[in-house]
Amino acid sequence: MAHSERQWLRWSLVFVWLATSCASVWELDGQSSALLAAAGIYQPTWVFLLVVGGAAVDLALGLAMALFPSRRVYLAALGVMLLMTAAATLLVPALWLHPLGPLTKNLPIAMALWVLARHST
């Protein structure tokens, strides 16, 4: 894969992580809370902590990919994504059947992170 292609791939993933962070907080009282409610989590303090905590992790990973791209960052993002995917699968397995693919999109993202990690130092 050419260097320019890897850069396009990296910046597309930076966008995904930063947009997800912003959308999670923006939708704190909407879709984010509804998603946790579907998992049986209703307590406002837990909802706030989980959403804002997840958004902070997404923000940190997006900024790290933008500012300090490296194998370590890509593998960290892959690990966090796999952990979040496993948690979402346990809490709301129906997300695998959602027509917009909130979990199925993680498969190509995982491969993109793996490719970037393999081509980085």
Coordinates of N, CA and C in Angstrom, one line a residue:
M1 N 0.8 -1.2 0.0 CA 0.0 0.0 0.0 C 0.9 1.2 0.0
A2 N 0.6 2.2 -0.9 CA 1.4 3.4 -1.0 C 1.2 4.3 0.2
H3 N 2.2 5.1 0.4 CA 2.2 6.0 1.6 C 1.0 6.9 1.6
S4 N 0.7 7.5 0.4 CA -0.5 8.4 0.3 C -1.8 7.6 0.6
E5 N -1.9 6.4 0.2 CA -3.1 5.6 0.5 C -3.2 5.4 2.0
R6 N -2.1 5.1 2.7 CA -2.1 4.9 4.2 C -2.5 6.2 4.9
Q7 N -2.1 7.4 4.3 CA -2.5 8.6 4.9 C -4.0 8.9 4.8
W8 N -4.5 8.6 3.6 CA -6.0 8.7 3.5 C -6.7 7.8 4.4
L9 N -6.2 6.6 4.6 CA -6.8 5.6 5.5 C -6.7 6.1 6.9
R10 N -5.5 6.6 7.3 CA -5.4 7.2 8.7 C -6.3 8.3 8.9
W11 N -6.4 9.3 8.0 CA -7.2 10.4 8.2 C -8.7 10.1 8.3
S12 N -9.1 9.1 7.5 CA -10.5 8.6 7.6 C -10.8 8.0 8.9
L13 N -9.8 7.3 9.5 CA -10.1 6.8 10.9 C -10.0 7.8 11.9
V14 N -9.2 8.8 11.8 CA -9.1 10.0 12.7 C -10.5 10.6 12.7
F15 N -11.1 10.8 11.5 CA -12.4 11.4 11.4 C -13.5 10.5 12.1
V16 N -13.4 9.2 12.0 CA -14.4 8.3 12.6 C -14.3 8.5 14.1
W17 N -13.1 8.4 14.7 CA -12.9 8.5 16.1 C -13.3 9.9 16.7
L18 N -13.0 11.0 16.0 CA -13.3 12.3 16.5 C -14.8 12.5 16.3
A19 N -15.4 12.1 15.2 CA -16.8 12.3 15.0 C -17.6 11.4 16.0
T20 N -17.2 10.2 16.3 CA -17.9 9.4 17.3 C -17.8 10.0 18.7
S21 N -16.7 10.6 19.0 CA -16.6 11.3 20.3 C -17.6 12.4 20.4
C22 N -17.6 13.3 19.4 CA -18.5 14.4 19.4 C -20.0 14.0 19.4
A23 N -20.3 13.0 18.5 CA -21.7 12.5 18.4 C -22.2 11.9 19.8
S24 N -21.3 11.2 20.4 CA -21.7 10.6 21.7 C -22.1 11.6 22.7
V25 N -21.3 12.7 22.8 CA -21.6 13.7 23.8 C -22.8 14.5 23.4
W26 N -22.9 14.9 22.1 CA -24.0 15.6 21.5 C -25.3 14.9 21.8
E27 N -25.3 13.6 21.7 CA -26.5 12.8 21.8 C -26.6 12.2 23.2
L28 N -25.9 12.8 24.2 CA -25.9 12.3 25.6 C -27.4 12.0 26.1
D29 N -28.3 12.9 25.8 CA -29.6 12.8 26.3 C -30.6 12.1 25.3
G30 N -30.0 11.7 24.2 CA -30.8 11.1 23.1 C -30.3 9.7 22.8
Q31 N -29.7 9.5 21.6 CA -29.3 8.2 21.2 C -28.3 7.5 22.1
S32 N -27.4 8.2 22.7 CA -26.4 7.6 23.6 C -27.1 7.0 24.8
S33 N -28.0 7.8 25.4 CA -28.8 7.3 26.6 C -29.7 6.1 26.2
A34 N -30.3 6.2 25.0 CA -31.2 5.2 24.5 C -30.5 3.9 24.3
L35 N -29.2 4.0 23.8 CA -28.4 2.8 23.6 C -28.1 2.1 24.9
L36 N -27.8 2.9 25.9 CA -27.5 2.3 27.2 C -28.8 1.8 27.9
A37 N -29.9 2.4 27.7 CA -31.2 2.0 28.2 C -31.5 0.6 27.6
A38 N -31.2 0.4 26.3 CA -31.5 -0.9 25.7 C -30.6 -2.0 26.3
A39 N -29.5 -1.6 26.9 CA -28.7 -2.5 27.6 C -29.1 -2.7 29.1
G40 N -30.1 -1.9 29.5 CA -30.6 -2.0 30.9 C -29.9 -1.0 31.8
I41 N -29.2 0.0 31.3 CA -28.5 0.9 32.1 C -29.2 2.2 32.0
Y42 N -29.9 2.6 33.2 CA -30.7 3.8 33.2 C -30.2 4.9 34.2
Q43 N -29.5 4.5 35.2 CA -29.0 5.4 36.2 C -28.3 6.6 35.6
P44 N -28.7 7.8 35.8 CA -28.1 8.9 35.1 C -26.6 9.1 35.3
T45 N -26.2 8.8 36.5 CA -24.7 9.0 36.8 C -23.9 8.0 36.0
W46 N -24.4 6.7 35.9 CA -23.7 5.7 35.1 C -23.8 6.1 33.6
V47 N -24.9 6.5 33.2 CA -25.1 6.9 31.7 C -24.1 8.0 31.4
F48 N -24.0 9.0 32.2 CA -23.1 10.1 32.0 C -21.7 9.6 32.0
L49 N -21.3 8.9 33.0 CA -19.9 8.4 33.1 C -19.5 7.5 31.9
L50 N -20.4 6.6 31.5 CA -20.1 5.7 30.4 C -20.0 6.5 29.1
V51 N -20.9 7.4 28.8 CA -20.9 8.1 27.6 C -19.7 9.0 27.5
V52 N -19.5 9.8 28.5 CA -18.5 10.8 28.5 C -17.1 10.1 28.6
G53 N -17.0 9.0 29.4 CA -15.8 8.2 29.4 C -15.4 7.6 28.1
G54 N -16.4 7.0 27.4 CA -16.2 6.5 26.1 C -15.8 7.6 25.1
A55 N -16.5 8.7 25.2 CA -16.2 9.8 24.3 C -14.8 10.3 24.5
A56 N -14.3 10.4 25.7 CA -13.0 10.8 26.0 C -11.9 9.8 25.5
V57 N -12.2 8.6 25.6 CA -11.3 7.6 25.0 C -11.3 7.7 23.4
D58 N -12.4 7.9 22.8 CA -12.5 8.1 21.4 C -11.7 9.4 21.0
L59 N -11.9 10.4 21.7 CA -11.2 11.7 21.5 C -9.7 11.5 21.6
A60 N -9.3 10.8 22.6 CA -7.8 10.6 22.8 C -7.2 9.8 21.7
L61 N -7.9 8.7 21.3 CA -7.4 7.9 20.2 C -7.4 8.6 18.9
G62 N -8.5 9.4 18.6 CA -8.5 10.2 17.4 C -7.4 11.2 17.3
L63 N -7.1 11.9 18.4 CA -6.0 12.9 18.5 C -4.7 12.2 18.4
A64 N -4.5 11.0 19.0 CA -3.3 10.3 18.9 C -3.0 9.8 17.5
M65 N -4.0 9.4 16.8 CA -3.8 9.0 15.4 C -3.5 10.1 14.6
A66 N -4.1 11.3 14.9 CA -3.8 12.5 14.1 C -2.4 13.1 14.3
L67 N -2.0 13.1 15.6 CA -0.8 13.8 16.0 C 0.5 12.9 16.1
F68 N 0.2 11.6 16.5 CA 1.3 10.7 16.8 C 1.1 9.3 16.2
P69 N 0.9 9.3 14.9 CA 0.5 8.0 14.3 C 1.7 7.0 14.5
S70 N 1.4 5.8 15.0 CA 2.4 4.8 15.2 C 1.7 3.5 15.4
R71 N 2.5 2.4 15.3 CA 2.0 1.1 15.5 C 1.3 1.0 16.9
R72 N 1.9 1.6 17.9 CA 1.3 1.5 19.2 C -0.1 2.1 19.3
V73 N -0.2 3.3 18.6 CA -1.5 4.0 18.6 C -2.6 3.1 17.9
Y74 N -2.2 2.6 16.7 CA -3.2 1.8 15.9 C -3.6 0.5 16.7
L75 N -2.6 -0.1 17.3 CA -2.9 -1.3 18.1 C -3.8 -1.0 19.3
A76 N -3.5 0.2 19.9 CA -4.4 0.6 21.1 C -5.8 0.8 20.6
A77 N -5.9 1.5 19.5 CA -7.3 1.8 18.9 C -8.0 0.4 18.6
L78 N -7.2 -0.5 18.0 CA -7.8 -1.8 17.7 C -8.2 -2.5 19.0
G79 N -7.4 -2.5 20.0 CA -7.8 -3.1 21.2 C -9.0 -2.5 21.9
V80 N -9.1 -1.2 21.9 CA -10.2 -0.5 22.5 C -11.5 -0.8 21.7
M81 N -11.4 -0.8 20.4 CA -12.5 -1.1 19.5 C -13.0 -2.5 19.7
L82 N -12.1 -3.5 19.8 CA -12.5 -4.9 20.1 C -13.2 -5.0 21.4
L83 N -12.6 -4.3 22.4 CA -13.3 -4.4 23.8 C -14.7 -3.7 23.7
M84 N -14.8 -2.6 23.1 CA -16.1 -2.0 23.0 C -17.1 -2.8 22.2
T85 N -16.6 -3.4 21.1 CA -17.4 -4.3 20.3 C -17.9 -5.5 21.1
A86 N -17.0 -6.1 21.9 CA -17.4 -7.2 22.8 C -18.4 -6.8 23.8
A87 N -18.2 -5.6 24.4 CA -19.1 -5.1 25.4 C -20.5 -4.9 24.8
A88 N -20.5 -4.2 23.7 CA -21.8 -3.9 23.0 C -22.5 -5.2 22.6
T89 N -21.7 -6.2 22.2 CA -22.3 -7.5 21.8 C -23.0 -8.2 23.0
L90 N -22.3 -8.1 24.1 CA -22.9 -8.7 25.3 C -24.1 -8.0 25.8
L91 N -24.1 -6.6 25.7 CA -25.2 -5.8 26.2 C -26.3 -5.7 25.3
V92 N -26.1 -5.5 24.0 CA -27.1 -5.3 23.0 C -26.8 -6.1 21.7
P93 N -26.9 -7.4 21.7 CA -26.5 -8.2 20.6 C -27.2 -7.9 19.3
A94 N -28.4 -7.3 19.4 CA -29.2 -6.9 18.3 C -28.5 -5.9 17.4
L95 N -27.5 -5.2 18.0 CA -26.8 -4.2 17.2 C -26.1 -4.8 15.9
W96 N -25.8 -6.1 16.0 CA -25.3 -6.8 14.8 C -26.2 -6.8 13.7
L97 N -27.5 -6.7 14.0 CA -28.6 -6.8 12.9 C -29.1 -5.4 12.5
H98 N -28.6 -4.4 13.1 CA -29.0 -3.0 12.7 C -28.6 -2.7 11.3
P99 N -29.6 -2.1 10.5 CA -29.4 -1.9 9.1 C -28.2 -0.9 8.8
L100 N -27.9 0.0 9.7 CA -26.8 0.9 9.5 C -25.4 0.4 10.0
G101 N -25.4 -0.8 10.6 CA -24.2 -1.5 11.0 C -23.3 -0.9 12.0
P102 N -23.9 -0.5 13.2 CA -23.0 0.1 14.2 C -21.9 -0.9 14.7
L103 N -22.1 -2.2 14.6 CA -21.1 -3.1 15.0 C -20.4 -3.7 13.8
T104 N -21.1 -4.0 12.7 CA -20.5 -4.6 11.5 C -19.5 -3.7 10.9
K105 N -19.6 -2.4 11.0 CA -18.6 -1.5 10.5 C -17.3 -1.7 11.2
N106 N -17.3 -2.3 12.3 CA -16.0 -2.5 13.1 C -15.1 -3.5 12.4
L107 N -15.7 -4.4 11.6 CA -14.8 -5.4 10.9 C -13.9 -4.7 9.9
P108 N -14.4 -3.9 9.0 CA -13.4 -3.2 8.1 C -12.5 -2.2 8.8
I109 N -13.0 -1.6 9.9 CA -12.2 -0.7 10.6 C -11.0 -1.4 11.3
A110 N -11.3 -2.6 11.8 CA -10.3 -3.4 12.4 C -9.2 -3.8 11.4
M111 N -9.6 -4.1 10.2 CA -8.6 -4.5 9.2 C -7.8 -3.2 8.8
A112 N -8.5 -2.1 8.7 CA -7.7 -0.8 8.4 C -6.7 -0.5 9.5
L113 N -7.1 -0.7 10.7 CA -6.1 -0.5 11.8 C -5.0 -1.5 11.7
W114 N -5.3 -2.7 11.4 CA -4.3 -3.7 11.3 C -3.3 -3.4 10.2
V115 N -3.8 -3.0 9.1 CA -2.9 -2.6 7.9 C -2.0 -1.5 8.3
L116 N -2.6 -0.4 8.9 CA -1.8 0.7 9.3 C -0.7 0.3 10.4
A117 N -1.1 -0.5 11.3 CA -0.2 -1.0 12.3 C 1.0 -1.8 11.7
R118 N 0.7 -2.6 10.7 CA 1.7 -3.4 10.0 C 2.7 -2.5 9.2
H119 N 2.2 -1.4 8.8 CA 3.1 -0.5 8.0 C 3.6 0.7 8.8
S120 N 3.6 0.6 10.1 CA 4.1 1.7 10.9 C 5.2 1.2 11.8
T121 N 5.8 2.2 12.4 CA 6.9 1.8 13.4 C 6.5 2.2 14.8

